[in-house]
GROMACS .gro file of C-alpha atoms in nm:
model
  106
    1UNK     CA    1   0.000   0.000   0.000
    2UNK     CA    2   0.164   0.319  -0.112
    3UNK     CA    3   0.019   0.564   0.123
    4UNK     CA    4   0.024   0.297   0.448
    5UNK     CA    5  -0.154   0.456   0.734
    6UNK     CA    6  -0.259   0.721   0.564
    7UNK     CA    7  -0.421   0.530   0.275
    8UNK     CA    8  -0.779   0.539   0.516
    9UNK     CA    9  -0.845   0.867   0.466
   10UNK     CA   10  -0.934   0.750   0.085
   11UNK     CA   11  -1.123   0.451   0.205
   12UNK     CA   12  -1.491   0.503   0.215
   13UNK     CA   13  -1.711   0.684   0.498
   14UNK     CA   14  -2.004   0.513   0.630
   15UNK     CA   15  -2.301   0.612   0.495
   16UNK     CA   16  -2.531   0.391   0.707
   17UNK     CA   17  -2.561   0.333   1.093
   18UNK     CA   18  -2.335   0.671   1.155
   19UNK     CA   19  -2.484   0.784   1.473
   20UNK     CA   20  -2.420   0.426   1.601
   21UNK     CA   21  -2.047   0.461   1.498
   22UNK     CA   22  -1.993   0.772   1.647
   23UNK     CA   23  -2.182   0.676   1.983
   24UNK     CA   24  -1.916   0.382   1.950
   25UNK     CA   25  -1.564   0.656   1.891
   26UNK     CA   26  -1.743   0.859   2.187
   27UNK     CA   27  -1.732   0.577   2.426
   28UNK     CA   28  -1.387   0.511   2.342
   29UNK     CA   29  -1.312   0.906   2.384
   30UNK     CA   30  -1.445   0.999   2.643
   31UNK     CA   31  -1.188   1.130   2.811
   32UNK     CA   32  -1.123   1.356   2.530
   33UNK     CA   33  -1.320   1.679   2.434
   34UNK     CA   34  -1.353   1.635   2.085
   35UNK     CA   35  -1.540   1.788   1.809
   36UNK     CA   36  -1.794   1.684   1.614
   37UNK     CA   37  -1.601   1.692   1.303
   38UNK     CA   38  -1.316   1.494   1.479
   39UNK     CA   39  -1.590   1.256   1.575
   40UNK     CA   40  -1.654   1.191   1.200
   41UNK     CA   41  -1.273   1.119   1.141
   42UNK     CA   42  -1.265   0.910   1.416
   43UNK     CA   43  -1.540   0.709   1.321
   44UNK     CA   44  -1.387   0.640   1.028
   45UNK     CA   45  -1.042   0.532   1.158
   46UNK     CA   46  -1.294   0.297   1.355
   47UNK     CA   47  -1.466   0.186   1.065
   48UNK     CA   48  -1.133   0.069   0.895
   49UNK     CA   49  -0.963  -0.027   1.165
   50UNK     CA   50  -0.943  -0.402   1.149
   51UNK     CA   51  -0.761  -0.347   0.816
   52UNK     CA   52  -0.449  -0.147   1.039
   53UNK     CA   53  -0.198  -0.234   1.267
   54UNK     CA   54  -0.234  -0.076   1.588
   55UNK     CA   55   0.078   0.154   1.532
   56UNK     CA   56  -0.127   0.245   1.164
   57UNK     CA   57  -0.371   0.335   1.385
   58UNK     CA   58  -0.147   0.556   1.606
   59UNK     CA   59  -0.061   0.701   1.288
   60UNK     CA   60  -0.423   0.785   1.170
   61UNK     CA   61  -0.521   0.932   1.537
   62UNK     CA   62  -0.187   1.161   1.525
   63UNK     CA   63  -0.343   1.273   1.188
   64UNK     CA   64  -0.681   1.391   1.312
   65UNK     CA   65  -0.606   1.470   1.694
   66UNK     CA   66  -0.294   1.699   1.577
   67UNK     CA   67  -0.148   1.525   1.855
   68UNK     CA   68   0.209   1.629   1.776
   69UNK     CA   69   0.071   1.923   1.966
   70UNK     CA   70  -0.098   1.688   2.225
   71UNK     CA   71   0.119   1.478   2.521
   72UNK     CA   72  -0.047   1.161   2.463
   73UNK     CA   73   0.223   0.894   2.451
   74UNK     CA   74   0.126   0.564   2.567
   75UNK     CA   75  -0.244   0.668   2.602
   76UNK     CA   76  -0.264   0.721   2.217
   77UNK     CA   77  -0.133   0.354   2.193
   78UNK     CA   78  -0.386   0.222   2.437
   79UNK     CA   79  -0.677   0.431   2.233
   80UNK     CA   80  -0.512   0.268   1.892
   81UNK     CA   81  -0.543  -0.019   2.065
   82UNK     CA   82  -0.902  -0.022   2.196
   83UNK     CA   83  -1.008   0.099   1.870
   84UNK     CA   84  -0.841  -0.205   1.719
   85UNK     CA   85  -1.034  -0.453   1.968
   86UNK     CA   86  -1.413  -0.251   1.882
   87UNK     CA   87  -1.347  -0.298   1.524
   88UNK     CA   88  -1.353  -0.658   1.517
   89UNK     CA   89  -1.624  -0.675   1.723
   90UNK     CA   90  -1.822  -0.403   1.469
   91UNK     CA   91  -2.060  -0.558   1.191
   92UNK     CA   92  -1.969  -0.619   0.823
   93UNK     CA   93  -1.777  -0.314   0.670
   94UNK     CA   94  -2.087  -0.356   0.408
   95UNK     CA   95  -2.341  -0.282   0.677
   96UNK     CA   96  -2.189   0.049   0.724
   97UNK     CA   97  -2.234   0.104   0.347
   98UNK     CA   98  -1.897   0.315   0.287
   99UNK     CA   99  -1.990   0.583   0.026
  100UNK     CA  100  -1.739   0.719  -0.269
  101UNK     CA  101  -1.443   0.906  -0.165
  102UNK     CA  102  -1.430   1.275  -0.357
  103UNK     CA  103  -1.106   1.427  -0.432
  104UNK     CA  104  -1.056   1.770  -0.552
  105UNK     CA  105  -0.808   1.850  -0.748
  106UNK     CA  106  -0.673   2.211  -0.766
   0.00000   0.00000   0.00000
């Protein structure tokens, strides 16, 4: 995979069952005061997940938490990891119905 980690920002978003994903990244988060358009990243790191290795997954979470700017250490490894453990438990990636991906080109 060229892109690695990064490559699940071009997978698909969910398009069915949403608010049920995001009640799912909330759980997971709640120690964190995110917002709602982090949420929506989240949930699709979530989504995806199984297909990542938790340090992928560590990768992704840097990504949309910024957290080069955030002390999380071990705790974003623990997160990566819980995320990892709720994704195999989630249904089918098809019952989630992941829509296109747009890109726009400038």
């Amino acid at each position: 995979d060229i892109m690695g980690p990064f490559s699940v920002f071009f997978l698909g978003e969910p398009t069915s069952r949403v608010d049920w994903l995001v009640s799912r990244v909330r759980k997971l988060c709640s120690g964190l005061k995110l917002r709602e358009d982090t949420v929506g990243l989240l949930a699709l790191v979530l989504l995806h997940a199984r297909a990542f290795r938790e340090e992928d997954i560590c990768v992704q979470m840097r990504a949309v938490l910024a957290a080069p700017l955030l002390d999380l250490g071990e705790d974003l490894f623990a997160l990566a990891t819980s995320f990892k453990k709720e994704s195999v438990g989630l249904p089918t990636l098809e019952t989630f119905k992941p829509g296109p991906v747009l890109l726009v080109l400038d």
